[in-house]
Amino acid sequence: MLEIKNLHVRIAEEETEILKGVNLTVAAGEVAAIMGPNGSGKSTLSYVLAGKDDYEVTEGDILFNGESILEMEPDERAASGVFLAFQYPMEIPGVPTMNFLKAAMNAQRKARDEAEYTTPEFIKTVKAAAGELNIDFNMLKRALNVGFSGGEKKRAEILQMQLLEPKLCVLDETDSGLDIDALKIVSDGVNRLRDPERAFLVITHYQRLLEHIVPDSVHVLYQGRIIESGDKSLALHLEENGYADVIARAA
Amino acid sequence: MNIQKTAAEETLGFMLPTRRVESFHYTDLRAMLRDLPAEASADGGDNGYTPLVDTHLVSFNDGKLSGEQVLPSGVIMTADAAKANSVDINDAIVAMNAVSAGDAVEFVISGDATKDKPLGLGHVSTQAARSGTYHKVTVKAGSEGHVIERHTSSGGVASLSTTVSELVLEEGAKAVWYIIQQENEAASRLARLNVTLEQDADLSIFVLNAGGKLVRQEIKVAVNGENANLAIRGVNLVGDNAHIDVTTVLEHNVPHTNAEELFRNVVAGDGHGIFQGQIKVAQPAQKTDAQMACNTLLLTDEGDFSAKPELEIFADDVICAHGATVTDIDDEHMFYLKARGIDEKTARALLIKAFVDEVVEEMEAGEVMEEALTGIIDSWLDENV
Ligand SMILES: Nc1ncnc2c1ncn2[C@@H]1O[C@H](COP(=O)(O)OP(=O)(O)O)[C@@H](O)[C@H]1O
Ligand SMILES: [Mg+2]
């Protein structure tokens, strides 16, 4: 489903390269975890997948279902099924969350040539999904992410993911800032979405999340390269020993 | 200095202010009104005024009263009032109004007859001509007045309408006054609202500029009674080629009065927007609390917005604050919305709407009026963004 080939990325208009030849393939139905110390380029990878224009791809390609998405705008990528749950979801003053959700959900429907939601249909769908994620429906009447707690923001990201039904879900440190209960709710939300037709790229620091969302593969990103790949036992190894020996092996 | 009068000025009989007159620095009427349209004829077009919401309607067609007026018993109307005039160059709009054909109408509001159904002053210009209407509204002591003043024009007609309105709030009176300007993109409009607030009066003004080619709306408030409270809020939507100027002068003359001004502006294309906010606090006006904010969203590099706050404070125990910001749409916000599949145009409209709707919400206008206002904003965004 996703093929990242020799991806080199730098900050637009700056010299420093952040991703230095990333190779990664994720099949439909697969959950791939990406781990790595702070500053290794995990968020950069997620932004480049979503199409943020602060970053410039200087070499390599990203294929989604066999086609390059590099020339696509973020909204086109989203419409084709790419979803990024942000590490730091933006607060957008004045835009009520419900209005935002309606615009986003209808954009998805439009991309698939489906009729827009009627208001009752829309409210019913959102209410049901919010209930599953333990989100107070009143929170969704407030401006998007404004004044939401860290945990509420992360749950709101998963709510959007559930409502937009993407094919590729990229989760950037969705576990950070969550207490144990919230982590369970969020993980259950993700697990409900697991599907043979859907792939996940789960970026995390902690084995803790991977106990709930059990990955099919684990990759270590360090200084802009994938330096080691393995199965879920690699995450356990990192939890016990830190990154030092993996980094030493790669050097 | 001996400057030749322009043809327009010969017609009017007085000199128009140039940019050298400080209050007209950004809006040089002498240069902008070289082609002065002739006065509107009495039997103008038969395009009637179409109301925005249900009101006790008094409508004006090219400056002339038109149709029937059915007013409740708490509103007394006099149709042949005298217009104001002035020879002060800063009152050029008042002078222009005096020499432009149009009706002068006076209203006295008592009780709360306009509370659920406001008095509507509905204007339509159908001729590429000059008109001048004059309103005087007095809200009696302890009464409540709700007024919707609205200006429209037939598509493409290069009219020049002027309006001078006087509003007096007697002791303990309360009023809400809307000025809704939806002229077509060829029409010009010059307007003044003069307000006097007596003791314990409470006034809320809302200005929505959503059209017009050359527009100047002046608001001048004399706060003459203690414990008077004033809020002026507004949204200026400045389209491509438009020049929209809102100039306010607040005079705090007595102790213990409050004023709050908030404008949100959106500039599209190569539009020019102006906000001049003057606050004068006289020496006896201790404990004045006056706050003024003007925030602008510039959508292009070609457009501009000039904000000029001016404080003249002669009392020592006052709180006066002002702030002006100019920003463009936040790229991070745009990215977040687009990353959820929302296309560029829709995403921009959502963010701009968020920016201006906050001011509309503060009016607590009630469902019908709020929907009418956001409807005007939505259709402007649809056409201009
Ligand atoms: N917009 C940016 N401007 C400048 N430097 C950036 C930017 N984004 C990322 N970086 C740098 O790139 C490196 C990788 O950052 P990031 O992708 O956020 O890492 P991670 O998510 O793995 O912690 C860091 O050194 C960071 O400082
Ligand atoms: Mg990160």
XYZ file of C-alpha atoms and ligand atoms in Angstrom:
664
model
C 0.000 0.000 0.000
C 2.766 2.419 0.993
C 6.244 2.361 -0.516
C 8.781 4.932 0.582
C 11.829 4.762 -1.658
C 15.183 6.352 -0.867
C 13.436 9.433 0.508
C 15.631 12.486 1.037
C 14.028 15.533 2.625
C 15.229 18.914 3.729
C 13.564 22.001 5.125
C 12.529 24.085 2.135
C 15.154 26.764 1.461
C 17.658 25.336 3.920
C 20.684 23.121 3.433
C 20.330 20.605 6.245
C 18.944 17.285 5.213
C 16.594 15.681 7.736
C 15.633 12.435 6.025
C 18.621 10.841 4.343
C 17.332 7.976 2.272
C 14.389 6.356 4.033
C 13.150 3.035 2.643
C 9.985 1.528 4.019
C 7.165 -0.624 2.703
C 3.869 -1.098 4.499
C 1.326 -3.573 3.132
C -2.451 -3.286 3.343
C -3.605 -4.619 6.700
C -0.190 -4.115 8.267
C 0.591 -2.134 11.403
C 4.137 -0.792 11.194
C 5.660 0.930 14.214
C 8.365 3.560 13.893
C 10.513 4.228 16.923
C 13.535 6.407 17.405
C 15.090 9.031 19.669
C 13.893 12.646 19.629
C 15.022 14.568 16.589
C 15.537 11.555 14.353
C 12.976 12.727 11.798
C 9.810 10.836 12.723
C 7.501 13.855 12.630
C 9.197 15.060 9.464
C 8.365 11.746 7.818
C 4.737 12.037 8.894
C 4.473 15.625 7.598
C 6.020 14.694 4.275
C 3.490 11.898 3.916
C 0.675 14.375 4.573
C 2.143 16.894 2.118
C 3.291 19.798 4.275
C 5.062 22.283 2.021
C 7.700 23.382 4.555
C 9.612 20.300 3.474
C 11.265 19.630 0.173
C 11.790 16.161 -1.229
C 15.144 16.261 -3.013
C 15.382 12.601 -3.971
C 13.305 9.417 -3.875
C 9.577 8.855 -4.024
C 6.483 7.978 -2.022
C 4.102 5.571 -3.695
C 0.597 5.126 -2.345
C -1.224 2.225 -3.988
C 1.429 2.242 -6.673
C 1.216 5.940 -7.540
C 3.480 8.781 -6.529
C 1.778 11.279 -4.222
C 4.613 13.817 -4.197
C 2.840 16.185 -6.575
C -0.464 15.990 -4.713
C -1.773 18.737 -2.428
C -2.513 17.764 1.205
C -6.277 17.834 0.578
C -5.904 15.536 -2.441
C -3.822 13.106 -0.395
C -6.423 13.149 2.365
C -9.176 12.571 -0.161
C -7.286 9.592 -1.537
C -7.093 8.097 1.954
C -4.000 9.401 3.774
C -4.608 10.495 7.361
C -2.144 11.978 9.834
C -2.991 12.104 13.531
C -0.814 15.040 14.549
C 1.689 14.971 17.382
C 0.572 18.524 18.215
C -2.950 19.107 16.874
C -3.491 22.771 15.896
C -5.855 24.951 17.852
C -8.095 26.813 15.429
C -9.978 29.634 17.144
C -13.474 30.439 15.941
C -14.030 27.269 13.898
C -16.546 25.123 15.787
C -15.374 21.492 15.810
C -18.700 20.305 14.415
C -18.461 22.680 11.427
C -14.950 21.471 10.776
C -15.974 17.804 10.987
C -18.840 18.402 8.610
C -16.598 20.141 6.069
C -14.007 17.345 6.319
C -16.500 14.489 6.129
C -18.311 16.035 3.193
C -14.991 16.619 1.410
C -14.322 12.875 1.721
C -17.768 12.068 0.384
C -17.337 14.474 -2.507
C -14.001 12.871 -3.410
C -15.765 9.524 -3.547
C -18.675 10.944 -5.581
C -21.068 10.293 -2.732
C -23.905 12.598 -1.635
C -23.191 14.950 1.272
C -24.399 14.012 4.735
C -27.743 15.411 5.805
C -27.505 17.219 9.131
C -29.315 14.534 11.179
C -27.219 11.773 9.576
C -24.053 13.715 10.299
C -24.918 14.402 13.938
C -25.910 10.785 14.522
C -22.628 9.497 13.059
C -20.498 11.907 15.092
C -22.401 11.229 18.310
C -21.928 7.481 17.979
C -18.190 7.772 17.281
C -17.673 10.322 20.078
C -19.419 7.972 22.509
C -17.050 5.130 21.648
C -14.063 7.367 22.356
C -15.532 8.745 25.574
C -15.665 12.262 24.123
C -18.228 14.634 25.605
C -20.401 15.752 22.693
C -20.510 19.296 24.111
C -16.760 19.555 23.601
C -17.377 19.283 19.864
C -19.455 22.445 19.874
C -16.374 24.403 20.958
C -13.705 25.782 18.649
C -11.465 23.093 17.200
C -8.915 21.940 19.789
C -9.093 25.309 21.577
C -8.833 24.735 25.297
C -8.893 20.945 24.841
C -6.587 19.113 27.250
C -3.675 17.136 25.774
C -5.653 13.911 26.058
C -8.796 15.473 24.573
C -6.830 16.667 21.557
C -5.459 13.185 20.929
C -8.893 11.611 21.276
C -10.271 14.236 18.887
C -7.628 13.167 16.345
C -8.736 9.546 16.614
C -12.354 10.646 16.317
C -11.495 12.357 13.026
C -9.653 9.265 11.869
C -12.635 7.081 12.634
C -15.064 9.444 10.880
C -12.927 9.942 7.759
C -12.231 6.214 7.257
C -8.763 6.597 5.716
C -6.747 3.821 4.070
C -3.383 4.818 5.501
C -3.339 6.044 9.097
C -0.198 7.764 10.338
C -0.191 8.278 14.112
C 2.524 10.604 15.362
C 3.089 10.015 19.092
C -0.606 9.704 19.719
C 0.242 8.130 23.089
C 2.176 11.082 24.471
C 0.198 13.017 27.051
C -2.295 10.202 27.622
C -2.958 8.611 30.982
C -3.486 4.838 31.194
C -7.266 5.018 30.768
C -7.079 7.370 27.800
C -4.373 5.219 26.239
C -6.701 2.233 26.446
C -9.588 4.175 24.877
C -7.412 5.481 22.054
C -5.830 2.071 21.394
C -9.227 0.392 21.333
C -10.283 3.058 18.827
C -7.320 2.260 16.618
C -7.824 -1.499 16.941
C -11.465 -1.182 15.909
C -10.227 0.380 12.677
C -7.768 -2.418 11.910
C -8.821 -3.905 8.629
C -7.231 -5.961 5.860
C -7.717 -2.953 3.568
C -6.097 -0.420 5.876
C -2.472 0.200 6.864
C -1.082 1.931 9.956
C 2.162 3.734 10.596
C 2.409 4.136 14.363
C 5.128 6.491 15.556
C 5.932 6.136 19.232
C 8.634 6.277 21.864
C 7.138 3.666 24.065
C 6.581 -0.034 24.049
C 3.563 0.755 26.260
C 1.413 1.759 23.242
C 2.539 -1.292 21.298
C 1.195 -3.561 24.016
C -2.243 -2.287 23.073
C -1.730 -1.808 19.357
C 0.347 -4.853 18.504
C 2.497 -4.100 15.447
C 3.377 -6.440 12.587
C 6.718 -4.725 12.072
C 8.947 -2.325 13.999
C 11.465 0.075 12.435
C 14.055 2.251 14.108
C 14.560 5.696 12.577
C 17.808 7.372 13.564
C 19.386 10.461 12.074
C 17.098 10.352 9.061
C 17.555 6.661 8.187
C 15.872 3.401 9.109
C 18.733 1.624 10.849
C 16.983 -1.541 11.923
C 13.733 -3.381 11.257
C 12.201 -6.339 12.997
C 9.030 -7.695 14.528
C 7.387 -6.673 17.801
C 10.264 -8.177 19.819
C 12.465 -5.305 18.555
C 10.262 -2.870 20.475
C 10.710 -4.938 23.644
C 14.445 -4.990 23.120
C 14.493 -1.172 22.790
C 12.376 -0.814 25.904
C 14.895 -2.801 27.927
C 18.177 -1.659 26.420
C 17.499 1.774 24.938
C 18.688 2.738 21.471
C 22.437 2.558 22.188
C 23.212 -0.954 20.980
C 20.974 -0.683 17.901
C 22.751 2.539 17.015
C 26.141 0.912 17.663
C 25.214 -2.032 15.409
C 24.286 0.362 12.602
C 27.462 2.429 12.875
C -3.786 79.541 -1.068
C -6.185 79.829 -3.954
C -7.232 76.496 -5.365
C -9.603 76.302 -8.304
C -12.842 74.568 -7.425
C -13.434 71.348 -9.298
C -16.608 70.979 -11.348
C -17.950 68.745 -8.594
C -17.265 71.416 -6.012
C -18.939 74.096 -8.179
C -22.037 71.920 -8.159
C -21.930 71.339 -4.429
C -21.043 74.921 -3.607
C -18.182 74.059 -1.255
C -14.671 72.602 -1.272
C -14.199 68.915 -0.626
C -11.440 67.878 1.792
C -8.141 66.700 0.338
C -5.718 64.353 2.043
C -4.184 67.399 3.721
C -7.182 67.571 6.021
C -6.030 65.149 8.666
C -9.322 63.314 9.139
C -9.438 62.690 5.385
C -5.787 61.696 5.021
C -6.632 58.212 3.756
C -9.805 59.189 1.913
C -9.158 62.139 -0.368
C -12.709 63.091 -1.283
C -11.567 65.882 -3.606
C -9.660 63.402 -5.747
C -12.151 60.580 -5.409
C -15.308 62.539 -6.212
C -14.246 64.349 -9.389
C -17.109 62.731 -11.247
C -19.989 63.804 -9.088
C -23.276 62.276 -10.200
C -26.295 64.563 -10.668
C -29.010 64.639 -8.043
C -31.459 61.765 -8.151
C -34.831 62.535 -9.711
C -37.949 62.112 -7.618
C -39.538 59.459 -9.791
C -36.716 56.971 -9.752
C -36.834 53.357 -10.713
C -39.551 51.141 -9.381
C -37.205 48.595 -7.840
C -38.434 48.568 -4.290
C -36.342 47.843 -1.231
C -36.184 44.166 -0.228
C -35.926 43.771 3.550
C -33.355 41.529 5.195
C -35.475 40.581 8.202
C -38.952 41.431 9.422
C -39.051 45.063 10.628
C -41.397 47.997 11.035
C -40.181 49.198 7.670
C -39.615 52.728 6.482
C -38.094 52.491 3.031
C -36.329 55.017 0.851
C -36.000 54.811 -2.910
C -33.139 56.992 -4.218
C -33.368 59.030 -1.053
C -37.136 59.526 -1.150
C -39.607 57.962 1.259
C -41.509 55.288 -0.575
C -44.524 53.142 0.131
C -46.631 53.007 3.255
C -45.293 53.093 6.761
C -47.176 51.095 9.333
C -45.604 51.873 12.671
C -46.525 50.680 16.150
C -47.908 53.161 18.662
C -44.532 53.461 20.434
C -42.900 54.938 17.324
C -43.895 58.416 16.195
C -42.651 59.501 12.794
C -42.404 63.027 11.387
C -41.687 63.075 7.665
C -40.480 66.622 7.020
C -37.743 67.192 9.559
C -34.907 69.628 8.824
C -31.511 68.276 7.766
C -28.390 69.199 9.670
C -25.678 71.236 7.989
C -22.145 72.300 8.765
C -19.386 74.445 7.297
C -16.594 72.580 9.145
C -14.366 70.833 6.601
C -14.345 67.766 8.902
C -18.115 67.579 8.390
C -17.894 67.434 4.589
C -20.263 64.465 4.560
C -22.866 66.404 6.532
C -22.560 69.308 4.079
C -22.814 66.972 1.106
C -25.920 65.387 2.594
C -27.522 68.812 2.972
C -27.114 69.592 -0.745
C -28.225 66.188 -2.030
C -31.914 65.568 -2.645
C -33.591 63.257 -0.185
C -36.008 63.053 2.694
C -35.452 63.921 6.329
C -37.424 61.812 8.762
C -37.652 61.949 12.526
C -38.673 59.183 14.913
C -39.401 59.174 18.602
C -39.358 55.738 20.213
C -40.925 55.072 23.580
C -41.535 51.808 25.412
C -40.280 48.615 23.834
C -42.323 48.481 20.621
C -39.186 47.884 18.513
C -37.699 45.198 20.757
C -39.069 42.126 19.004
C -39.545 43.786 15.637
C -37.014 46.557 15.015
C -37.530 49.798 13.162
C -36.130 49.222 9.664
C -34.616 52.078 7.684
C -34.253 50.410 4.298
C -32.561 52.197 1.423
C -32.181 51.305 -2.205
C -30.455 53.355 -4.914
C -31.668 52.622 -8.411
C -30.144 55.591 -10.300
C -26.541 56.531 -11.020
C -27.300 59.678 -9.070
C -26.692 61.505 -5.822
C -29.093 61.317 -2.919
C -29.099 62.359 0.715
C -31.295 61.033 3.474
C -31.491 62.266 7.019
C -32.834 60.394 10.058
C -33.225 61.544 13.584
C -34.115 58.960 16.208
C -34.790 59.771 19.843
C -35.153 56.949 22.329
C -37.119 58.310 25.271
C -35.946 57.922 28.861
C -36.058 54.328 30.046
C -37.176 53.078 26.619
C -35.610 50.597 24.274
C -34.907 51.238 20.585
C -33.854 48.691 17.985
C -32.979 49.993 14.539
C -31.702 48.318 11.398
C -30.359 50.831 8.895
C -29.527 49.127 5.630
C -28.240 50.348 2.282
C -28.515 48.531 -1.012
C -28.367 49.459 -4.691
C -29.407 47.912 -7.977
C -26.694 45.897 -9.695
C -23.963 47.960 -11.360
C -25.604 51.359 -10.728
C -22.955 53.976 -9.851
C -25.012 55.799 -7.231
C -23.658 58.117 -4.564
C -25.848 57.986 -1.492
C -25.265 59.968 1.643
C -26.954 59.536 4.978
C -26.765 61.518 8.159
C -28.385 59.940 11.194
C -28.772 61.480 14.609
C -29.434 59.226 17.562
C -30.252 60.491 21.025
C -30.518 58.131 23.981
C -32.236 59.864 26.853
C -31.617 58.941 30.474
C -31.598 55.181 31.024
C -32.494 54.443 27.400
C -31.140 51.386 25.678
C -30.597 50.930 21.944
C -29.166 48.567 19.374
C -28.383 50.100 15.963
C -27.256 48.114 12.939
C -25.715 49.751 9.884
C -25.652 47.217 7.096
C -24.019 48.389 3.906
C -24.480 46.158 0.868
C -24.011 48.568 -2.035
C -23.011 47.146 -5.400
C -19.350 47.350 -6.409
C -19.873 50.521 -8.495
C -21.826 52.451 -5.858
C -20.416 54.921 -3.363
C -21.678 55.855 0.018
C -20.840 58.556 2.540
C -22.447 58.415 5.943
C -22.384 59.905 9.384
C -24.028 58.688 12.572
C -24.087 61.283 15.361
C -24.924 59.944 18.793
C -25.640 61.562 22.132
C -25.767 59.409 25.256
C -27.382 60.689 28.429
C -26.990 59.263 31.914
C -27.210 55.445 32.221
C -27.798 55.082 28.492
C -26.660 51.826 26.923
C -25.947 51.643 23.194
C -24.661 48.862 20.996
C -23.787 49.645 17.370
C -22.937 47.092 14.726
C -21.488 48.059 11.357
C -21.298 45.590 8.509
C -19.641 46.802 5.336
C -20.083 44.176 2.643
C -20.004 46.078 -0.617
C -19.469 49.449 -2.240
C -16.731 51.125 -4.232
C -15.986 54.191 -2.108
C -17.448 54.009 1.373
C -16.895 56.221 4.351
C -18.890 55.612 7.501
C -18.332 58.104 10.271
C -19.603 57.565 13.789
C -19.382 60.365 16.291
C -20.498 59.790 19.839
C -20.832 62.356 22.607
C -20.936 60.520 25.920
C -22.629 63.171 28.023
C -24.193 61.255 30.896
C -22.546 59.370 33.732
C -22.608 55.563 33.683
C -23.342 55.520 29.981
C -22.177 52.412 28.199
C -21.232 52.112 24.539
C -20.156 49.229 22.347
C -19.297 49.625 18.685
C -18.576 46.455 16.786
C -18.099 45.916 13.144
C -16.997 43.788 10.258
C -15.509 45.410 7.182
C -15.310 43.179 4.135
C -13.165 45.063 1.662
C -13.427 43.624 -1.823
C -11.168 44.031 -4.823
C -11.127 47.717 -5.929
C -13.104 48.810 -2.890
C -12.126 51.665 -0.580
C -13.813 51.349 2.791
C -13.186 53.828 5.570
C -14.690 53.668 9.041
C -13.923 56.706 11.151
C -15.096 56.948 14.740
C -14.818 59.775 17.233
C -15.793 59.138 20.847
C -16.000 62.066 23.211
C -16.118 61.147 26.869
C -17.279 64.298 28.613
C -18.343 63.109 32.072
C -17.002 60.667 34.680
C -17.696 56.909 34.849
C -18.451 55.924 31.277
C -17.429 52.851 29.300
C -16.778 52.333 25.623
C -15.631 49.286 23.763
C -14.820 49.205 20.054
C -13.978 46.112 18.068
C -13.547 45.857 14.328
C -12.538 42.825 12.295
C -11.600 43.450 8.681
C -10.958 41.267 5.692
C -9.233 42.697 2.633
C -9.412 40.875 -0.698
C -7.815 41.719 -4.050
C -6.394 45.233 -4.076
C -8.934 46.633 -1.649
C -8.084 49.498 0.692
C -9.457 49.493 4.197
C -9.193 52.238 6.790
C -10.099 52.488 10.435
C -9.573 55.742 12.288
C -10.530 55.572 15.928
C -10.339 58.718 17.961
C -11.031 58.715 21.696
C -11.200 62.042 23.469
C -11.415 62.053 27.240
C -12.184 65.492 28.650
C -10.622 66.598 31.922
C -13.759 65.948 34.070
C -14.245 62.467 32.577
C -12.445 60.551 35.325
C -12.850 56.759 35.487
C -13.450 56.491 31.769
C -12.830 52.973 30.510
C -12.318 52.911 26.738
C -11.015 49.928 24.811
C -10.444 49.781 21.087
C -9.253 46.920 18.897
C -8.936 46.591 15.153
C -7.837 43.278 13.627
C -7.313 42.741 9.952
C -6.880 39.705 7.781
C -5.108 40.613 4.549
C -5.760 38.005 1.893
C -3.380 39.345 -0.753
C -0.197 41.385 -1.094
C -2.054 43.946 -3.220
C -4.599 44.936 -0.604
C -3.892 47.145 2.381
C -5.396 48.304 5.611
C -4.532 51.443 7.568
C -5.473 51.602 11.208
C -5.064 54.881 13.026
C -5.902 54.989 16.708
C -5.792 58.419 18.300
C -6.127 59.090 22.008
C -6.565 62.600 23.428
C -6.758 62.227 27.159
C -7.063 65.135 29.555
C -8.268 63.216 32.618
C -5.691 61.383 34.732
C -7.640 58.467 36.181
C -8.737 56.552 33.097
C -8.188 53.223 31.410
C -7.692 53.552 27.677
C -6.253 50.836 25.510
C -6.025 50.228 21.829
C -4.541 47.563 19.649
C -4.324 46.964 15.942
C -3.113 43.840 14.192
C -2.705 42.858 10.565
C -2.188 39.208 9.725
C -2.620 36.854 6.850
C -4.130 33.401 7.009
C -2.084 31.088 9.218
C -0.311 28.453 7.079
C -0.387 25.936 9.921
C -4.158 26.296 10.222
C -4.512 25.891 6.464
C -2.377 22.758 6.491
C -4.401 21.196 9.281
C -7.674 21.745 7.414
C -6.276 20.578 4.077
C -4.789 17.494 5.715
C -8.396 16.566 6.516
C -9.375 16.749 2.857
C -10.861 20.250 2.907
C -9.996 22.067 -0.317
C -8.118 25.368 -0.345
C -11.123 27.604 -1.024
C -13.330 25.991 1.596
C -10.505 25.994 4.143
C -9.811 29.691 3.597
C -13.494 30.514 3.873
C -13.759 28.548 7.143
C -10.832 30.440 8.657
C -11.992 33.869 7.481
C -15.497 33.182 8.703
C -14.118 32.134 12.069
C -12.267 35.438 12.271
C -15.288 37.649 11.608
C -18.089 35.526 13.053
C -16.686 36.059 16.535
C -17.703 39.722 16.328
C -21.156 38.830 15.043
C -21.625 36.395 17.937
C -20.749 39.085 20.455
C -23.817 41.030 19.314
C -26.112 38.284 20.644
C -28.450 39.416 17.902
C -30.871 36.519 18.168
C -31.100 33.602 15.797
C -32.823 35.318 12.868
C -30.632 38.401 12.756
C -27.440 36.413 13.380
C -28.295 34.128 10.483
C -29.036 37.121 8.262
C -25.671 38.693 9.105
C -23.635 35.517 8.651
C -25.559 34.929 5.422
C -24.326 38.278 4.068
C -20.789 37.411 5.147
C -20.987 33.952 3.551
C -22.127 35.282 0.206
C -19.434 37.974 0.249
C -16.822 35.278 0.931
C -18.241 33.175 -1.846
C -17.806 35.988 -4.344
C -14.571 37.520 -3.103
C -12.331 34.762 -1.758
N 10.327 23.161 10.316
C 11.566 22.880 10.776
N 12.500 23.843 10.798
C 13.746 23.575 11.243
N 14.161 22.384 11.686
C 13.269 21.377 11.703
C 11.929 21.575 11.249
N 11.274 20.408 11.375
C 12.169 19.523 11.888
N 13.364 20.105 12.083
C 14.572 19.440 12.590
O 14.638 18.174 12.000
C 15.024 17.205 12.919
C 13.986 16.118 13.017
O 12.840 16.617 13.673
P 11.501 15.765 13.863
O 11.090 15.238 12.559
O 10.515 16.639 14.586
O 11.990 14.617 14.799
P 11.201 13.608 15.753
O 9.760 13.710 15.433
O 11.793 12.297 15.445
O 11.504 14.034 17.158
C 15.276 17.921 14.225
O 16.654 18.202 14.318
C 14.471 19.185 14.080
O 15.043 20.222 14.822
Mg 8.075 14.172 16.622
